[in-house]
PDB file of C-alpha atoms in Angstrom:
ATOM      1  CA  MET A   1      -0.975  -7.207  14.622  1.00  0.00           C
ATOM      2  CA  ASN A   2       2.676  -6.394  14.275  1.00  0.00           C
ATOM      3  CA  GLU A   3       4.454  -4.653  17.125  1.00  0.00           C
ATOM      4  CA  ARG A   4       7.049  -2.369  15.662  1.00  0.00           C
ATOM      5  CA  THR A   5       8.810   0.834  16.481  1.00  0.00           C
ATOM      6  CA  GLN A   6      10.075   1.890  13.094  1.00  0.00           C
ATOM      7  CA  PRO A   7       9.602   5.642  12.765  1.00  0.00           C
ATOM      8  CA  MET A   8       7.355   7.434  10.309  1.00  0.00           C
ATOM      9  CA  LEU A   9       8.881  10.091   8.083  1.00  0.00           C
ATOM     10  CA  LEU A  10       6.385  12.907   7.569  1.00  0.00           C
ATOM     11  CA  VAL A  11       7.286  15.070   4.581  1.00  0.00           C
ATOM     12  CA  GLU A  12       5.141  18.159   4.966  1.00  0.00           C
ATOM     13  CA  ASP A  13       5.943  21.847   4.660  1.00  0.00           C
ATOM     14  CA  ASN A  14       2.808  23.227   6.310  1.00  0.00           C
ATOM     15  CA  PRO A  15       3.416  23.718  10.078  1.00  0.00           C
ATOM     16  CA  ASP A  16      -0.323  23.516  10.861  1.00  0.00           C
ATOM     17  CA  ASP A  17      -0.611  20.168   9.080  1.00  0.00           C
ATOM     18  CA  GLN A  18       2.545  18.950  10.838  1.00  0.00           C
ATOM     19  CA  ALA A  19       1.070  19.824  14.240  1.00  0.00           C
ATOM     20  CA  LEU A  20      -2.297  18.236  13.403  1.00  0.00           C
ATOM     21  CA  ALA A  21      -0.615  15.062  12.167  1.00  0.00           C
ATOM     22  CA  LEU A  22       1.534  14.751  15.287  1.00  0.00           C
ATOM     23  CA  ARG A  23      -1.520  15.250  17.496  1.00  0.00           C
ATOM     24  CA  ALA A  24      -3.553  12.691  15.555  1.00  0.00           C
ATOM     25  CA  LEU A  25      -0.781  10.087  15.808  1.00  0.00           C
ATOM     26  CA  ARG A  26      -0.256  10.747  19.515  1.00  0.00           C
ATOM     27  CA  ARG A  27      -3.926  10.034  20.117  1.00  0.00           C
ATOM     28  CA  SER A  28      -3.976   6.853  18.049  1.00  0.00           C
ATOM     29  CA  VAL A  29      -3.144   3.314  19.127  1.00  0.00           C
ATOM     30  CA  ILE A  30       0.282   3.483  17.556  1.00  0.00           C
ATOM     31  CA  ARG A  31       3.281   4.710  19.482  1.00  0.00           C
ATOM     32  CA  ILE A  32       5.973   5.561  17.024  1.00  0.00           C
ATOM     33  CA  PRO A  33       8.591   8.238  16.645  1.00  0.00           C
ATOM     34  CA  VAL A  34       7.773  10.726  13.884  1.00  0.00           C
ATOM     35  CA  ILE A  35      10.541  12.434  11.941  1.00  0.00           C
ATOM     36  CA  ILE A  36       9.558  15.610  10.125  1.00  0.00           C
ATOM     37  CA  ALA A  37      11.052  16.769   6.849  1.00  0.00           C
ATOM     38  CA  ASN A  38       9.988  20.306   5.895  1.00  0.00           C
ATOM     39  CA  ASP A  39      10.795  19.935   2.211  1.00  0.00           C
ATOM     40  CA  GLY A  40      11.828  17.387  -0.395  1.00  0.00           C
ATOM     41  CA  GLU A  41      15.539  17.958   0.146  1.00  0.00           C
ATOM     42  CA  GLU A  42      15.308  17.223   3.863  1.00  0.00           C
ATOM     43  CA  ALA A  43      13.358  14.051   3.069  1.00  0.00           C
ATOM     44  CA  LEU A  44      16.085  12.837   0.690  1.00  0.00           C
ATOM     45  CA  ASP A  45      18.801  13.817   3.188  1.00  0.00           C
ATOM     46  CA  TYR A  46      17.091  11.701   5.834  1.00  0.00           C
ATOM     47  CA  MET A  47      16.579   8.711   3.553  1.00  0.00           C
ATOM     48  CA  PHE A  48      20.102   8.733   2.128  1.00  0.00           C
ATOM     49  CA  GLY A  49      22.008   9.959   5.190  1.00  0.00           C
ATOM     50  CA  THR A  50      23.264  13.163   3.603  1.00  0.00           C
ATOM     51  CA  GLY A  51      23.298  16.873   4.609  1.00  0.00           C
ATOM     52  CA  ALA A  52      21.982  17.350   8.145  1.00  0.00           C
ATOM     53  CA  TYR A  53      21.598  13.543   8.383  1.00  0.00           C
ATOM     54  CA  ALA A  54      25.139  12.661   7.298  1.00  0.00           C
ATOM     55  CA  GLY A  55      26.316   9.572   9.168  1.00  0.00           C
ATOM     56  CA  ARG A  56      22.812   8.384  10.085  1.00  0.00           C
ATOM     57  CA  ASP A  57      22.473   4.598  10.358  1.00  0.00           C
ATOM     58  CA  LEU A  58      20.621   3.806   7.139  1.00  0.00           C
ATOM     59  CA  ARG A  59      19.623   0.368   8.344  1.00  0.00           C
ATOM     60  CA  GLU A  60      17.008   2.168  10.412  1.00  0.00           C
ATOM     61  CA  ARG A  61      14.340   2.610   7.772  1.00  0.00           C
ATOM     62  CA  PRO A  62      10.999   4.298   8.355  1.00  0.00           C
ATOM     63  CA  GLY A  63       7.986   1.983   8.472  1.00  0.00           C
ATOM     64  CA  LEU A  64       6.285   4.576   6.310  1.00  0.00           C
ATOM     65  CA  VAL A  65       7.099   7.731   4.382  1.00  0.00           C
ATOM     66  CA  LEU A  66       4.058  10.012   4.268  1.00  0.00           C
ATOM     67  CA  LEU A  67       4.701  12.373   1.394  1.00  0.00           C
ATOM     68  CA  ASP A  68       3.031  15.623   0.390  1.00  0.00           C
ATOM     69  CA  LEU A  69       3.374  16.482  -3.313  1.00  0.00           C
ATOM     70  CA  LYS A  70       3.659  20.269  -3.243  1.00  0.00           C
ATOM     71  CA  LEU A  71       6.955  20.823  -1.488  1.00  0.00           C
ATOM     72  CA  PRO A  72       9.674  23.472  -1.543  1.00  0.00           C
ATOM     73  CA  LYS A  73      13.089  22.722  -3.114  1.00  0.00           C
ATOM     74  CA  VAL A  74      12.408  19.187  -4.395  1.00  0.00           C
ATOM     75  CA  ASP A  75       8.757  18.388  -5.090  1.00  0.00           C
ATOM     76  CA  GLY A  76       7.021  15.214  -3.965  1.00  0.00           C
ATOM     77  CA  LEU A  77       7.002  13.431  -7.325  1.00  0.00           C
ATOM     78  CA  ASP A  78      10.766  13.989  -7.614  1.00  0.00           C
ATOM     79  CA  VAL A  79      11.283  12.648  -4.097  1.00  0.00           C
ATOM     80  CA  LEU A  80       9.249   9.578  -5.071  1.00  0.00           C
ATOM     81  CA  ARG A  81      11.236   9.124  -8.305  1.00  0.00           C
ATOM     82  CA  ARG A  82      14.566   9.384  -6.467  1.00  0.00           C
ATOM     83  CA  LEU A  83      13.495   6.926  -3.753  1.00  0.00           C
ATOM     84  CA  ARG A  84      12.199   4.378  -6.270  1.00  0.00           C
ATOM     85  CA  GLY A  85      15.312   4.795  -8.395  1.00  0.00           C
ATOM     86  CA  ASP A  86      17.739   3.900  -5.618  1.00  0.00           C
ATOM     87  CA  GLU A  87      18.390   0.310  -4.595  1.00  0.00           C
ATOM     88  CA  ARG A  88      18.436   1.291  -0.895  1.00  0.00           C
ATOM     89  CA  THR A  89      14.927   2.772  -0.905  1.00  0.00           C
ATOM     90  CA  ARG A  90      13.247   1.084  -3.885  1.00  0.00           C
ATOM     91  CA  THR A  91      10.900  -0.979  -1.707  1.00  0.00           C
ATOM     92  CA  GLN A  92      10.277   1.661   0.990  1.00  0.00           C
ATOM     93  CA  PRO A  93       6.529   1.924   1.747  1.00  0.00           C
ATOM     94  CA  ILE A  94       5.444   5.406   0.635  1.00  0.00           C
ATOM     95  CA  VAL A  95       1.988   6.995   0.830  1.00  0.00           C
ATOM     96  CA  VAL A  96       1.268  10.253  -0.963  1.00  0.00           C
ATOM     97  CA  LEU A  97      -1.075  12.493   1.046  1.00  0.00           C
ATOM     98  CA  THR A  98      -1.969  15.615  -0.866  1.00  0.00           C
ATOM     99  CA  THR A  99      -4.717  18.138  -1.542  1.00  0.00           C
ATOM    100  CA  SER A 100      -4.162  17.683  -5.281  1.00  0.00           C
ATOM    101  CA  ASN A 101      -7.286  16.629  -7.140  1.00  0.00           C
ATOM    102  CA  GLU A 102      -5.448  16.175 -10.414  1.00  0.00           C
ATOM    103  CA  ASP A 103      -5.884  12.728 -11.882  1.00  0.00           C
ATOM    104  CA  SER A 104      -2.465  13.204 -13.518  1.00  0.00           C
ATOM    105  CA  ASP A 105      -0.853  13.391 -10.053  1.00  0.00           C
ATOM    106  CA  VAL A 106      -2.551  10.140  -9.028  1.00  0.00           C
ATOM    107  CA  ARG A 107      -1.473   8.460 -12.261  1.00  0.00           C
ATOM    108  CA  ARG A 108       2.131   9.672 -12.099  1.00  0.00           C
ATOM    109  CA  SER A 109       2.429   8.641  -8.459  1.00  0.00           C
ATOM    110  CA  CYS A 110       1.108   5.163  -9.293  1.00  0.00           C
ATOM    111  CA  GLN A 111       3.435   4.895 -12.281  1.00  0.00           C
ATOM    112  CA  LEU A 112       6.297   5.688  -9.903  1.00  0.00           C
ATOM    113  CA  HIS A 113       5.057   2.794  -7.748  1.00  0.00           C
ATOM    114  CA  VAL A 114       3.757   4.728  -4.784  1.00  0.00           C
ATOM    115  CA  ASN A 115       2.210   2.217  -2.374  1.00  0.00           C
ATOM    116  CA  SER A 116      -0.918   4.292  -1.895  1.00  0.00           C
ATOM    117  CA  TYR A 117      -2.360   7.711  -2.757  1.00  0.00           C
ATOM    118  CA  VAL A 118      -4.691   9.457  -0.331  1.00  0.00           C
ATOM    119  CA  ARG A 119      -6.410  12.833  -0.713  1.00  0.00           C
ATOM    120  CA  LYS A 120      -5.786  15.253   2.121  1.00  0.00           C
ATOM    121  CA  PRO A 121      -9.152  16.375   3.498  1.00  0.00           C
ATOM    122  CA  VAL A 122      -9.761  20.086   3.938  1.00  0.00           C
ATOM    123  CA  SER A 123     -11.373  19.996   7.378  1.00  0.00           C
ATOM    124  CA  SER A 124      -9.077  19.426  10.349  1.00  0.00           C
ATOM    125  CA  GLU A 125     -11.433  16.809  11.869  1.00  0.00           C
ATOM    126  CA  GLN A 126     -11.287  14.690   8.740  1.00  0.00           C
ATOM    127  CA  TYR A 127      -7.547  15.243   8.393  1.00  0.00           C
ATOM    128  CA  ASP A 128      -7.091  13.958  11.942  1.00  0.00           C
ATOM    129  CA  GLU A 129      -9.135  10.842  11.121  1.00  0.00           C
ATOM    130  CA  VAL A 130      -7.294  10.159   7.858  1.00  0.00           C
ATOM    131  CA  ILE A 131      -3.849  10.480   9.472  1.00  0.00           C
ATOM    132  CA  ARG A 132      -4.897   8.025  12.157  1.00  0.00           C
ATOM    133  CA  GLU A 133      -6.213   5.518   9.606  1.00  0.00           C
ATOM    134  CA  ILE A 134      -3.068   5.779   7.490  1.00  0.00           C
ATOM    135  CA  GLY A 135      -0.820   5.389  10.532  1.00  0.00           C
ATOM    136  CA  GLU A 136      -2.726   2.398  11.878  1.00  0.00           C
ATOM    137  CA  TYR A 137      -2.858   0.603   8.546  1.00  0.00           C
ATOM    138  CA  TRP A 138       0.785   1.071   7.585  1.00  0.00           C
ATOM    139  CA  LEU A 139       2.317   0.659  11.004  1.00  0.00           C
ATOM    140  CA  THR A 140       0.172  -2.135  12.432  1.00  0.00           C
ATOM    141  CA  VAL A 141      -1.485  -4.040   9.548  1.00  0.00           C
ATOM    142  CA  ASN A 142       1.089  -3.763   6.769  1.00  0.00           C
ATOM    143  CA  LEU A 143       4.328  -5.716   7.080  1.00  0.00           C
ATOM    144  CA  PRO A 144       7.241  -3.641   5.733  1.00  0.00           C
ATOM    145  CA  PRO A 145      10.058  -5.100   3.649  1.00  0.00           C
ATOM    146  CA  PRO A 146      12.856  -6.705   5.671  1.00  0.00           C
ATOM    147  CA  GLN A 147      15.684  -4.360   6.593  1.00  0.00           C
ATOM    148  CA  PRO A 148      18.316  -4.475   3.879  1.00  0.00           C
ATOM    149  CA  PHE A 149      21.809  -5.509   4.690  1.00  0.00           C
ATOM    150  CA  LEU A 150      24.075  -2.566   3.970  1.00  0.00           C
ATOM    151  CA  CYS A 151      27.819  -2.713   3.738  1.00  0.00           C
ATOM    152  CA  PRO A 152      29.355  -0.130   6.091  1.00  0.00           C
TER     153      PRO A 152
ATOM    154  CA  MET B   1     -19.570   0.124 -12.989  1.00  0.00           C
ATOM    155  CA  HIS B   2     -20.025  -2.443 -10.225  1.00  0.00           C
ATOM    156  CA  LYS B   3     -17.182  -2.943  -7.806  1.00  0.00           C
ATOM    157  CA  THR B   4     -15.276  -6.171  -7.604  1.00  0.00           C
ATOM    158  CA  ILE B   5     -12.549  -7.606  -5.404  1.00  0.00           C
ATOM    159  CA  LEU B   6     -10.427 -10.335  -6.974  1.00  0.00           C
ATOM    160  CA  LEU B   7      -9.501 -12.795  -4.248  1.00  0.00           C
ATOM    161  CA  VAL B   8      -6.700 -15.097  -5.377  1.00  0.00           C
ATOM    162  CA  GLU B   9      -6.837 -17.908  -2.847  1.00  0.00           C
ATOM    163  CA  ASP B  10      -6.596 -21.698  -3.160  1.00  0.00           C
ATOM    164  CA  ASN B  11      -7.568 -22.525   0.418  1.00  0.00           C
ATOM    165  CA  ALA B  12     -11.356 -22.921   0.778  1.00  0.00           C
ATOM    166  CA  ASP B  13     -11.312 -22.135   4.516  1.00  0.00           C
ATOM    167  CA  ASP B  14      -9.406 -18.901   3.997  1.00  0.00           C
ATOM    168  CA  GLU B  15     -11.736 -17.974   1.137  1.00  0.00           C
ATOM    169  CA  LEU B  16     -14.762 -18.437   3.374  1.00  0.00           C
ATOM    170  CA  LEU B  17     -13.151 -16.483   6.223  1.00  0.00           C
ATOM    171  CA  THR B  18     -12.272 -13.591   3.933  1.00  0.00           C
ATOM    172  CA  ARG B  19     -15.777 -13.472   2.441  1.00  0.00           C
ATOM    173  CA  ARG B  20     -17.332 -13.561   5.911  1.00  0.00           C
ATOM    174  CA  ALA B  21     -15.024 -10.816   7.182  1.00  0.00           C
ATOM    175  CA  LEU B  22     -15.879  -8.571   4.226  1.00  0.00           C
ATOM    176  CA  GLU B  23     -19.631  -9.099   4.662  1.00  0.00           C
ATOM    177  CA  ARG B  24     -19.539  -8.641   8.406  1.00  0.00           C
ATOM    178  CA  ASN B  25     -17.752  -5.342   7.895  1.00  0.00           C
ATOM    179  CA  ARG B  26     -20.327  -4.164   5.370  1.00  0.00           C
ATOM    180  CA  ILE B  27     -17.988  -4.328   2.419  1.00  0.00           C
ATOM    181  CA  TYR B  28     -20.423  -5.390  -0.263  1.00  0.00           C
ATOM    182  CA  SER B  29     -18.178  -5.468  -3.309  1.00  0.00           C
ATOM    183  CA  GLU B  30     -18.652  -8.564  -5.437  1.00  0.00           C
ATOM    184  CA  VAL B  31     -15.912 -11.079  -4.612  1.00  0.00           C
ATOM    185  CA  VAL B  32     -14.511 -13.011  -7.564  1.00  0.00           C
ATOM    186  CA  VAL B  33     -12.333 -15.935  -6.511  1.00  0.00           C
ATOM    187  CA  ALA B  34      -9.421 -17.321  -8.507  1.00  0.00           C
ATOM    188  CA  ARG B  35      -8.127 -20.590  -7.050  1.00  0.00           C
ATOM    189  CA  ASP B  36      -4.706 -20.512  -8.650  1.00  0.00           C
ATOM    190  CA  GLY B  37      -2.390 -18.162 -10.528  1.00  0.00           C
ATOM    191  CA  VAL B  38      -3.627 -19.232 -13.953  1.00  0.00           C
ATOM    192  CA  GLU B  39      -7.248 -18.457 -13.056  1.00  0.00           C
ATOM    193  CA  ALA B  40      -6.187 -15.068 -11.684  1.00  0.00           C
ATOM    194  CA  LEU B  41      -4.379 -14.113 -14.896  1.00  0.00           C
ATOM    195  CA  ASP B  42      -7.256 -15.506 -17.025  1.00  0.00           C
ATOM    196  CA  TYR B  43      -9.678 -13.298 -15.131  1.00  0.00           C
ATOM    197  CA  LEU B  44      -7.544 -10.158 -15.381  1.00  0.00           C
ATOM    198  CA  PHE B  45      -6.593 -10.608 -19.034  1.00  0.00           C
ATOM    199  CA  CYS B  46      -9.898 -12.167 -20.149  1.00  0.00           C
ATOM    200  CA  THR B  47      -8.387 -15.364 -21.461  1.00  0.00           C
ATOM    201  CA  GLY B  48      -9.172 -19.064 -20.955  1.00  0.00           C
ATOM    202  CA  GLU B  49     -12.450 -19.530 -19.116  1.00  0.00           C
ATOM    203  CA  HIS B  50     -12.813 -15.734 -18.904  1.00  0.00           C
ATOM    204  CA  ALA B  51     -12.450 -15.152 -22.649  1.00  0.00           C
ATOM    205  CA  GLY B  52     -15.048 -12.627 -23.771  1.00  0.00           C
ATOM    206  CA  ARG B  53     -15.111 -10.740 -20.468  1.00  0.00           C
ATOM    207  CA  ASP B  54     -14.674  -6.954 -20.804  1.00  0.00           C
ATOM    208  CA  PRO B  55     -10.952  -6.292 -20.140  1.00  0.00           C
ATOM    209  CA  ALA B  56     -11.766  -2.744 -19.036  1.00  0.00           C
ATOM    210  CA  ASP B  57     -13.813  -4.154 -16.154  1.00  0.00           C
ATOM    211  CA  LEU B  58     -10.971  -4.440 -13.666  1.00  0.00           C
ATOM    212  CA  PRO B  59     -11.296  -5.193  -9.958  1.00  0.00           C
ATOM    213  CA  GLU B  60     -10.841  -2.290  -7.557  1.00  0.00           C
ATOM    214  CA  LEU B  61      -8.580  -4.461  -5.415  1.00  0.00           C
ATOM    215  CA  VAL B  62      -6.653  -7.707  -5.790  1.00  0.00           C
ATOM    216  CA  LEU B  63      -6.026  -9.768  -2.657  1.00  0.00           C
ATOM    217  CA  LEU B  64      -3.225 -12.135  -3.542  1.00  0.00           C
ATOM    218  CA  ASP B  65      -2.086 -15.251  -1.723  1.00  0.00           C
ATOM    219  CA  LEU B  66       1.506 -16.249  -2.516  1.00  0.00           C
ATOM    220  CA  ASN B  67       1.416 -20.044  -2.266  1.00  0.00           C
ATOM    221  CA  LEU B  68      -0.703 -20.941  -5.261  1.00  0.00           C
ATOM    222  CA  PRO B  69      -0.938 -23.935  -7.584  1.00  0.00           C
ATOM    223  CA  ARG B  70       0.281 -23.699 -11.188  1.00  0.00           C
ATOM    224  CA  ILE B  71       1.552 -20.079 -11.155  1.00  0.00           C
ATOM    225  CA  ASP B  72       2.606 -18.664  -7.800  1.00  0.00           C
ATOM    226  CA  GLY B  73       1.648 -15.280  -6.402  1.00  0.00           C
ATOM    227  CA  ILE B  74       4.963 -13.514  -7.079  1.00  0.00           C
ATOM    228  CA  GLU B  75       4.781 -14.530 -10.741  1.00  0.00           C
ATOM    229  CA  VAL B  76       1.146 -13.338 -10.967  1.00  0.00           C
ATOM    230  CA  LEU B  77       2.275 -10.015  -9.527  1.00  0.00           C
ATOM    231  CA  ARG B  78       5.208  -9.760 -11.931  1.00  0.00           C
ATOM    232  CA  ARG B  79       2.963 -10.409 -14.948  1.00  0.00           C
ATOM    233  CA  LEU B  80       0.238  -7.981 -13.975  1.00  0.00           C
ATOM    234  CA  ARG B  81       2.740  -5.227 -13.168  1.00  0.00           C
ATOM    235  CA  SER B  82       4.391  -5.657 -16.575  1.00  0.00           C
ATOM    236  CA  ASP B  83       1.137  -5.292 -18.536  1.00  0.00           C
ATOM    237  CA  PRO B  84      -0.078  -1.712 -19.068  1.00  0.00           C
ATOM    238  CA  ARG B  85      -3.732  -2.786 -18.563  1.00  0.00           C
ATOM    239  CA  THR B  86      -3.083  -3.974 -15.011  1.00  0.00           C
ATOM    240  CA  ALA B  87       0.173  -2.222 -14.053  1.00  0.00           C
ATOM    241  CA  LEU B  88      -1.498   0.249 -11.708  1.00  0.00           C
ATOM    242  CA  LEU B  89      -4.009  -2.091 -10.029  1.00  0.00           C
ATOM    243  CA  PRO B  90      -3.921  -2.044  -6.228  1.00  0.00           C
ATOM    244  CA  VAL B  91      -2.578  -5.419  -5.128  1.00  0.00           C
ATOM    245  CA  VAL B  92      -2.364  -6.437  -1.486  1.00  0.00           C
ATOM    246  CA  VAL B  93      -0.497  -9.639  -0.739  1.00  0.00           C
ATOM    247  CA  LEU B  94      -2.526 -11.460   1.932  1.00  0.00           C
ATOM    248  CA  THR B  95      -0.735 -14.619   2.878  1.00  0.00           C
ATOM    249  CA  THR B  96       0.233 -16.985   5.672  1.00  0.00           C
ATOM    250  CA  PRO B  97       3.485 -16.222   7.508  1.00  0.00           C
ATOM    251  CA  THR B  98       6.279 -16.654   5.010  1.00  0.00           C
ATOM    252  CA  GLU B  99       9.981 -16.138   4.629  1.00  0.00           C
ATOM    253  CA  PRO B 100      11.486 -12.633   4.688  1.00  0.00           C
ATOM    254  CA  ALA B 101      12.470 -13.369   1.067  1.00  0.00           C
ATOM    255  CA  ASP B 102       8.757 -13.536   0.125  1.00  0.00           C
ATOM    256  CA  VAL B 103       8.127 -10.143   1.695  1.00  0.00           C
ATOM    257  CA  ALA B 104      11.131  -8.697  -0.122  1.00  0.00           C
ATOM    258  CA  SER B 105      10.073 -10.239  -3.475  1.00  0.00           C
ATOM    259  CA  SER B 106       6.540  -8.890  -3.089  1.00  0.00           C
ATOM    260  CA  TYR B 107       7.828  -5.345  -2.636  1.00  0.00           C
ATOM    261  CA  GLU B 108      10.383  -5.763  -5.406  1.00  0.00           C
ATOM    262  CA  GLN B 109       7.499  -6.627  -7.746  1.00  0.00           C
ATOM    263  CA  PHE B 110       5.647  -3.564  -6.407  1.00  0.00           C
ATOM    264  CA  ALA B 111       2.891  -5.095  -4.368  1.00  0.00           C
ATOM    265  CA  ASN B 112       1.090  -2.130  -2.791  1.00  0.00           C
ATOM    266  CA  SER B 113       1.060  -3.766   0.594  1.00  0.00           C
ATOM    267  CA  TYR B 114       1.931  -7.028   2.362  1.00  0.00           C
ATOM    268  CA  VAL B 115      -0.324  -8.374   5.085  1.00  0.00           C
ATOM    269  CA  ARG B 116       0.043 -11.592   7.055  1.00  0.00           C
ATOM    270  CA  LYS B 117      -3.131 -13.614   7.558  1.00  0.00           C
ATOM    271  CA  PRO B 118      -3.666 -13.738  11.298  1.00  0.00           C
ATOM    272  CA  VAL B 119      -4.293 -17.200  12.714  1.00  0.00           C
ATOM    273  CA  ALA B 120      -6.937 -16.222  15.297  1.00  0.00           C
ATOM    274  CA  PHE B 121     -10.465 -15.677  13.921  1.00  0.00           C
ATOM    275  CA  GLY B 122     -11.014 -12.335  15.646  1.00  0.00           C
ATOM    276  CA  ASP B 123      -7.704 -10.936  14.422  1.00  0.00           C
ATOM    277  CA  PHE B 124      -8.462 -12.122  10.897  1.00  0.00           C
ATOM    278  CA  MET B 125     -11.803 -10.237  10.940  1.00  0.00           C
ATOM    279  CA  GLU B 126     -10.099  -7.095  12.206  1.00  0.00           C
ATOM    280  CA  VAL B 127      -7.317  -7.198   9.631  1.00  0.00           C
ATOM    281  CA  VAL B 128      -9.752  -7.721   6.738  1.00  0.00           C
ATOM    282  CA  ARG B 129     -11.903  -4.861   8.051  1.00  0.00           C
ATOM    283  CA  LYS B 130      -8.974  -2.420   8.176  1.00  0.00           C
ATOM    284  CA  LEU B 131      -7.655  -3.628   4.851  1.00  0.00           C
ATOM    285  CA  GLY B 132     -11.046  -3.293   3.154  1.00  0.00           C
ATOM    286  CA  LEU B 133     -11.730   0.170   4.498  1.00  0.00           C
ATOM    287  CA  TYR B 134      -8.246   1.399   3.667  1.00  0.00           C
ATOM    288  CA  TRP B 135      -8.085   0.160   0.072  1.00  0.00           C
ATOM    289  CA  LEU B 136     -11.729   0.625  -0.902  1.00  0.00           C
ATOM    290  CA  ILE B 137     -12.344   4.001   0.724  1.00  0.00           C
ATOM    291  CA  LEU B 138      -9.154   5.867   1.546  1.00  0.00           C
ATOM    292  CA  ASN B 139      -6.899   4.871  -1.336  1.00  0.00           C
ATOM    293  CA  VAL B 140      -7.329   6.766  -4.625  1.00  0.00           C
ATOM    294  CA  VAL B 141      -6.697   5.207  -8.047  1.00  0.00           C
ATOM    295  CA  PRO B 142      -6.278   6.947 -11.397  1.00  0.00           C
ATOM    296  CA  THR B 143      -9.553   7.419 -13.272  1.00  0.00           C
ATOM    297  CA  GLY B 144      -8.491   9.088 -16.521  1.00  0.00           C
ATOM    298  CA  GLY B 145      -9.210   7.752 -19.975  1.00  0.00           C
ATOM    299  CA  GLU B 146      -5.650   6.686 -20.784  1.00  0.00           C
ATOM    300  CA  PRO B 147      -4.939   2.976 -20.748  1.00  0.00           C
ATOM    301  CA  ARG B 148      -3.997   1.833 -17.293  1.00  0.00           C
TER     302      ARG B 148
END
């Protein structure tokens, strides 16, 4: 297993789901900092060091971006498109976690090279379990891409 | 349709270990083994010794070693990502510890995930268990009628 402390970026606008996710991760075997973005714009600001995150050290990349699709301001598919379209974030591991049952959302996410697409369960018990499984897989089993060298 | 895992692996010991780990963890998908990159592409595109196979019958998961005879794993990945029939297939690179450049290349060719084969038997079992459950149960793939 890989021992890492790269943070997870949770892009989720629902405060209940945010709280449940944080609780689930706290109770799991992984100990990682979680950064929360409440909408698509905040997620992009974090990833590109703009807005509230201006000046952030971009070499510190999240081990995982967990991305909801239905988001205020910039929706999840647009966030995914922007991250895949930028050299700095093209290889960033991203998992879409959404209540959407639309096959077109799955297909478009895969066409935009999402690493994985997971349906968000309705019950809080199952949601807890799914968050834990996602966190453990991506932060202990999966090996993320090497940190890119960025010119200052 | 029956479920299949395509295991692209040239090392017989690692093949056996992976099969055993899947069985022990009650993952009963049929395991098809390709022992080099050419065999893997023949299976996926129904050419060579797999001519006549139904091209729509795609594996639910590809486990891809990188160090392969004839065509290496990165090239297999590049070719299957550039063909609309296989572009969206879940591919997990499962390989022995390699250079950071191999990890980077795998992600640049849009491998879904990169996993190092653990050396210790118990760790190997555990990694294959988590990997199998994640990709065969939790992960969702497109099902629509359009070509993949």
